Structure formats: C-alpha cells, structure tokens
Short mmCIF file of C-alpha atoms in Angstrom, two decimals:
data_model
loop_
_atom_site.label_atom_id
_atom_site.label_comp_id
_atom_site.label_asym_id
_atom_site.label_seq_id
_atom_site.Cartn_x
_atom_site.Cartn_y
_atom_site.Cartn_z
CA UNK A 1 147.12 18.16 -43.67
CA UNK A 2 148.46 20.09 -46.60
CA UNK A 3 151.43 18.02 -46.23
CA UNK A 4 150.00 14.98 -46.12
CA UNK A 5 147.90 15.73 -48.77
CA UNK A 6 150.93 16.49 -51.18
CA UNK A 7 152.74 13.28 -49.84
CA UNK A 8 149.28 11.13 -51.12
CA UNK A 9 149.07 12.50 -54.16
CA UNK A 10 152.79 12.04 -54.93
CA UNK A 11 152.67 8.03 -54.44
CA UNK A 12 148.94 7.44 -56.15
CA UNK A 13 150.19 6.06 -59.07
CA UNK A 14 151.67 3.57 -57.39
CA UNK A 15 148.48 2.29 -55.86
CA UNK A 16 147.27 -0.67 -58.38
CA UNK A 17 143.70 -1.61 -56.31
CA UNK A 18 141.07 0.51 -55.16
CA UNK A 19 142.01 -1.29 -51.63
CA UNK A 20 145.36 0.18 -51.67
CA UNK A 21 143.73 3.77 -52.19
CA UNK A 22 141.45 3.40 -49.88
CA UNK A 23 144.31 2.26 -47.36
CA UNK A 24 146.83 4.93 -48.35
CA UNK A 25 144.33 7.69 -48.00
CA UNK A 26 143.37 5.83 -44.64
CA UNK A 27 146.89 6.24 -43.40
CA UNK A 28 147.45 9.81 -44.52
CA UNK A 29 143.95 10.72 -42.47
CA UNK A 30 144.04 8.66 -39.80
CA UNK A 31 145.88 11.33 -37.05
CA UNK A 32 142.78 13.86 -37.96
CA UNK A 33 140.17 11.10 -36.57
CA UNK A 34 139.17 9.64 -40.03
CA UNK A 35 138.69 5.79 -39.45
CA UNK A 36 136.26 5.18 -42.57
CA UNK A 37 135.68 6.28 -46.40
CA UNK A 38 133.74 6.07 -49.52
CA UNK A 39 133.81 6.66 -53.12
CA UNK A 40 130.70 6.52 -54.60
CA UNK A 41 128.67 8.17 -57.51
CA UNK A 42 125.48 10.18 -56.51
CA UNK A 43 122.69 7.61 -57.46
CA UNK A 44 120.66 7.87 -60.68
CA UNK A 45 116.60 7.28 -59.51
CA UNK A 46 117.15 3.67 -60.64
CA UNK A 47 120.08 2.77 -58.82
CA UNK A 48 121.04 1.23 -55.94
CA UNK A 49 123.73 1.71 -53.56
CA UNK A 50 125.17 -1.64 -54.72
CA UNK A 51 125.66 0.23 -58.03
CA UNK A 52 127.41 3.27 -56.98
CA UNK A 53 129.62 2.36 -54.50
CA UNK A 54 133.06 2.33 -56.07
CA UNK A 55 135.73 1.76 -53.01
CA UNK A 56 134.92 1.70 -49.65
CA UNK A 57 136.32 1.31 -45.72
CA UNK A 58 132.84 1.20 -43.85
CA UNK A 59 131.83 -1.16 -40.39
CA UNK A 60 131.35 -4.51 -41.37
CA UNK A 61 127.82 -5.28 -42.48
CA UNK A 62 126.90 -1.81 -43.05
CA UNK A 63 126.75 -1.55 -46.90
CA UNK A 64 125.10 -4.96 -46.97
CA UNK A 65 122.22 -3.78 -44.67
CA UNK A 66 122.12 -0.15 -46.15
CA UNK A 67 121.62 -1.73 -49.70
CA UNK A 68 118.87 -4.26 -48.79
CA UNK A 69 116.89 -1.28 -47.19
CA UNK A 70 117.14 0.98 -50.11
CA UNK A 71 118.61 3.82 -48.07
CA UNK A 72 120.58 5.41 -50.68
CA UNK A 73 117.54 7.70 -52.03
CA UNK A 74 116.71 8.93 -48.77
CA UNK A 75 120.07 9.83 -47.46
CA UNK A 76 120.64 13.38 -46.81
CA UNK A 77 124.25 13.58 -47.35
CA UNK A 78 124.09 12.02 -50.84
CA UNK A 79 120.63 14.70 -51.66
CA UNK A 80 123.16 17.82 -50.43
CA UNK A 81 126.06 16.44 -52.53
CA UNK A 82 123.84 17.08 -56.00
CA UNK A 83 123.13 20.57 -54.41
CA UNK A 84 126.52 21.78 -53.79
CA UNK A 85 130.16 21.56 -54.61
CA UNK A 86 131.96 22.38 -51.48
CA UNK A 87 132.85 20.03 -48.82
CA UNK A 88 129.98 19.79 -45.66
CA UNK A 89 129.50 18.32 -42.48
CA UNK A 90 127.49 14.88 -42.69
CA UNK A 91 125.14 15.04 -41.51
CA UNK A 92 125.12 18.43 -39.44
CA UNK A 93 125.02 20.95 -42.72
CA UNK A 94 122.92 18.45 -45.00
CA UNK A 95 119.08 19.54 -43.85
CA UNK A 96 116.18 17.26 -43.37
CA UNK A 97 113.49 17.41 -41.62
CA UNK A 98 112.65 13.99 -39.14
CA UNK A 99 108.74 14.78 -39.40
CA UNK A 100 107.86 15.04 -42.73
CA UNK A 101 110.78 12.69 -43.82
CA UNK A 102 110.81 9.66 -41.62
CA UNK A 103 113.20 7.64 -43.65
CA UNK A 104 115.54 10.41 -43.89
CA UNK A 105 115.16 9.86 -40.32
CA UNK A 106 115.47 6.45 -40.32
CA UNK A 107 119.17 6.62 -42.71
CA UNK A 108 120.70 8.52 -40.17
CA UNK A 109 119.56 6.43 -36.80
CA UNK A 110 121.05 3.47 -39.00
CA UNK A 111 124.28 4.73 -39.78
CA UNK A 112 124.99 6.15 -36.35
CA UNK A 113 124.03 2.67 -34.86
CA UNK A 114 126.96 1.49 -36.59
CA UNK A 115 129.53 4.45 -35.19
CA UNK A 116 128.90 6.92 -38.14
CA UNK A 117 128.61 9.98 -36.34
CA UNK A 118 130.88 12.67 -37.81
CA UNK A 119 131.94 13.15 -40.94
CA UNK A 120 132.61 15.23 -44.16
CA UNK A 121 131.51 14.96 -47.93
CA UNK A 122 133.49 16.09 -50.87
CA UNK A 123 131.20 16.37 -53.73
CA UNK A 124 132.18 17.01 -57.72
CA UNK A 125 131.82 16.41 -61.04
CA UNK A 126 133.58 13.69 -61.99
CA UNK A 127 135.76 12.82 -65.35
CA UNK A 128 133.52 10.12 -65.33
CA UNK A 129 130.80 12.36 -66.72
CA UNK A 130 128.90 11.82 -63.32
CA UNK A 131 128.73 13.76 -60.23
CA UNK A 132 130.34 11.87 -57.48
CA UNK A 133 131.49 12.04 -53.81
CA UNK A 134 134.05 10.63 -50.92
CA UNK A 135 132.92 10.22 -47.75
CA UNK A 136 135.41 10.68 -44.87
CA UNK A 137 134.20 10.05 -41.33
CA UNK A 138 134.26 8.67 -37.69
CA UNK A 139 133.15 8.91 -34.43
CA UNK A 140 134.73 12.56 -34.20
CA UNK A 141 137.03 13.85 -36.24
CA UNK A 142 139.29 16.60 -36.08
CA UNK A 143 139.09 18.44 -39.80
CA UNK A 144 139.32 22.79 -39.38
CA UNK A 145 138.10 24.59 -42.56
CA UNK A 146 141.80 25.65 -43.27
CA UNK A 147 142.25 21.76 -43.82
CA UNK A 148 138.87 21.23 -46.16
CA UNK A 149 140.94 22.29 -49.38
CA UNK A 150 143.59 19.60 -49.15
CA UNK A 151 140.87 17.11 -47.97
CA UNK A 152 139.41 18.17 -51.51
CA UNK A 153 142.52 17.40 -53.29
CA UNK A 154 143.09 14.01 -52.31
CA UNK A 155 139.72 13.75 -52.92
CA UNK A 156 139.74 14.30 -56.74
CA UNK A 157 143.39 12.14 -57.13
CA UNK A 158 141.88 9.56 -55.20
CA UNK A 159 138.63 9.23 -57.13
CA UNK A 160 140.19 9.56 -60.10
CA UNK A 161 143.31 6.59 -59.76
CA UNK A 162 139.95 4.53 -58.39
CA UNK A 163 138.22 5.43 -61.26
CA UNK A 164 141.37 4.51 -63.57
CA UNK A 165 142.01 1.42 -61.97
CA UNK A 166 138.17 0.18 -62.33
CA UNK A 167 138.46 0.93 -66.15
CA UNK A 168 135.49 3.13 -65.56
CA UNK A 169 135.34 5.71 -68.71
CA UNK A 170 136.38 9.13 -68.33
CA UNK A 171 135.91 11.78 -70.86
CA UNK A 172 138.70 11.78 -73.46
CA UNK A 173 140.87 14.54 -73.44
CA UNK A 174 141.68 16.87 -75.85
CA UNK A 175 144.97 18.46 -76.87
CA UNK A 176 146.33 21.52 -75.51
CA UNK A 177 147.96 24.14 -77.23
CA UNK A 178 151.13 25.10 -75.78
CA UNK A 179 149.87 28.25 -74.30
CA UNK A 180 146.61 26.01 -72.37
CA UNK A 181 149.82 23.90 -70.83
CA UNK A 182 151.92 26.91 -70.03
CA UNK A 183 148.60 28.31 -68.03
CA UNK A 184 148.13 24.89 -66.32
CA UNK A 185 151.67 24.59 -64.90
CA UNK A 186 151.30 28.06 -63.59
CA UNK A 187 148.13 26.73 -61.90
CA UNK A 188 149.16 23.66 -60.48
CA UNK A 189 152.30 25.87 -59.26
CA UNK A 190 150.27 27.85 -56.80
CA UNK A 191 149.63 31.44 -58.89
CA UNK A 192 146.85 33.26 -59.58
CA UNK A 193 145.31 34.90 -62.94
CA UNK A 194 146.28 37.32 -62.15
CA UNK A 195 149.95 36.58 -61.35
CA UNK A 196 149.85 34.94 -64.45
CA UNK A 197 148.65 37.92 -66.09
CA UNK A 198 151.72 40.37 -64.84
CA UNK A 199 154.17 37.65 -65.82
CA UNK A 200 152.96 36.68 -69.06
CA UNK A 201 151.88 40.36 -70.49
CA UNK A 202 148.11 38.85 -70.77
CA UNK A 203 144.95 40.27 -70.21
CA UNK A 204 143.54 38.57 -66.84
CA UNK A 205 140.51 38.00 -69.19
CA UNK A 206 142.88 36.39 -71.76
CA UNK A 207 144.52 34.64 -68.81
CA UNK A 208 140.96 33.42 -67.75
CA UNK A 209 139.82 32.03 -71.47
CA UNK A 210 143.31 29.90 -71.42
CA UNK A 211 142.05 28.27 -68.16
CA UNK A 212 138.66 27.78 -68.98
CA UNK A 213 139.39 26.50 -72.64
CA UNK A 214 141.78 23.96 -70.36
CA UNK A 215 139.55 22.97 -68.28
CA UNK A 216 136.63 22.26 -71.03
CA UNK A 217 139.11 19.96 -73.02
CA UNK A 218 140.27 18.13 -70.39
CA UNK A 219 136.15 17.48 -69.07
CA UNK A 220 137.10 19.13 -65.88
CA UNK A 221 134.42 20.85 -63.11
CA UNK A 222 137.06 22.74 -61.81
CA UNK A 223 140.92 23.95 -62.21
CA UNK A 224 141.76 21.85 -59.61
CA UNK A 225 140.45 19.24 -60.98
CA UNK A 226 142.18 20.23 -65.05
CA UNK A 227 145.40 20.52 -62.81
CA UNK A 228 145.11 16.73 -61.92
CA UNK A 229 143.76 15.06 -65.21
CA UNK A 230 146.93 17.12 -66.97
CA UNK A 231 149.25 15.78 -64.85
CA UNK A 232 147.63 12.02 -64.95
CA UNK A 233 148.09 12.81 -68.54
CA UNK A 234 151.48 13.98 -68.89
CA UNK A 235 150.34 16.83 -70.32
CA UNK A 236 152.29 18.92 -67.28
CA UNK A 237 154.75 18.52 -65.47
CA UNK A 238 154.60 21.16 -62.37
#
C-alpha cells in the first residue's frame, strides 16, 4: 500500500474534479477491498449531511436517504472522528450503545442495509480550519495496521486537492525561513529529529521548535500534514 500510496500522491495534481480523486484513490484501493469513499467535514450542530459532504463514491440512494433522515448527528463514526486523530474501524472501534441510543442504532442498521459493513475512518484537522474525515469502506476489506499510515497519507493529499479544487478556503500560509524549509525537506525525506539533529549540529529541542514553528505557519495538525501543504506550495521540493 505504501507504494500505491506514493504513486497517488505523485499524480494528484493532475486530478482537476473531485470525481477524478475520488476515482484515482478508488483505483489505487481497490485490490485491498475498498469499493466506496467519503470526504466530508465533521458536522457543526446545525448542519446537515447535505452540507458536509464534499466528494463521495457511496451506493446509489444512500446519501439521499441518509440526509432526509437526519442521520449525520447520530452516527457513531462521525462522534469518534471529533474524539480522536488516528484512523479506526467503522463501526467496530467507534462505541455506542443500541439501548440507550436507538438511533445510533438505527444509523448503523441503515448503512449496512445498503452493503456498508467494514470500513475505516481517517480523521484530522483540516487546512480548512475544520476537522474533517475520509471514509474508506466495503463489504470486507483487507487494510493491516502496517498499511493505516499510508491510508492516512492519501488521506490528507486527497482531502486537500478536493478541498483546492472546490475553492474551499484554507488557512493562508506563512513564509518560512530557510532553516523551517531545510527541516521540512528532511521530514518529508523520511528522518527523524533526531537524525536531523546529528546532521545539522542542532539541539533535538532546537530541531523540534523548527518543526513546530513549520507546522503553525503553514495551519497544519500534524507534520505530515506541514509536509504536504509545503509541497502543494512549492515551498519544498523533497
């Protein structure tokens, strides 16, 4: 997956629709079992699921229905997504209880009518300013937890290019001195702080308040995350 995550991420620019991300990520997937896919924001308490949804390859029907019956507050995967940022099993490691929340209930007896019945969430902060999500799933897919990272990766370059190419606003970015971009290529070439640290002389605390600095200008969650809106940015070139 690794592979094919690099291989995505390498042609995104070229995708000029949400559909064509949606279908390139689609093709890259498809051997581990993943047949459908969302990008959505988490819902704000006045919002629908009309209003999140960004990009989507879902059943036929399915977002129509789930909107009209107001689902979106009372699904469990979207309530674990604001409670943590690593990638989970939908619905297996997002907890509700059927008793005391029958339309929790309810959401996931309607999506598994339609064939949703595995699946995993990737949940972050987005440049949008928003927390947001993709959905990958199927009837069973085949995704070990060595393979969650690059899932996670094509993730964030996928919601970002939809994000881009939907003219939704991201946070501007700020300029890097030429120490921040040094740092950032390092990154985005595979090393650590502290390898970083022994080849630059640094402190790995020094090391550490490049990164972070990075990552705050650039209105990253994460250095994964400062990796990709550098790059989008030509601010790097790994």
């Amino acid at each position: 997956m690794h592979r094919a995550a690099f291989e995505f991420i390498e042609h995104i620019d070229k995708f000029s629709s949400a559909d064509e991300v949606t279908a390139g990520i689609g093709a890259a997937l498809r051997q581990w079992g993943i047949e459908n896919y969302m990008f959505s924001f988490i819902a704000l308490p006045t919002e629908t699921f009309a209003d999140i949804a960004l990009a989507s390859r879902l059943p036929a029907g399915l977002p129509d229905a789930y909107n009209e019956l107001d689902l979106v507050h009372h699904d469990p995967g979207f309530r674990h997504a604001q409670r943590t940022d690593h990638p989970f099993r939908w619905f297996k490691e997002a907890p509700y209880d059927p008793e005391t929340e029958p339309r929790a209930q309810e959401t996931v007896d309607f999506l598994r009518d339609f064939g949703l019945v595995d699946g995993i969430v990737v949940p972050f902060a987005t440049t949008a300013r928003r927390l947001g999500q993709v959905w990958f799933g199927g009837p069973k897919i085949d995704v070990q937890k060595r393979d969650e990272p690059a899932l996670h990766l094509m993730a964030l370059y996928a919601f970002d290019r939809v994000l881009q190419i939907k003219g939704v606003e991201a946070t501007a970015a700020k300029h890097l001195t030429a120490r921040e971009r040094e740092m950032l290529t390092l990154i985005a070439n595979g090393k650590t702080a502290q390898d970083i640290a022994d080849a630059t002389n640094l402190s790995k605390r020094t090391v550490r308040m490049h990164l972070d600095n990075s990552r705050s200008k650039l209105g990253a969650a994460t250095l994964a995350q400062a990796v990709m809106v550098a790059i989008r940015q030509r601010m790097i070139l790994p």
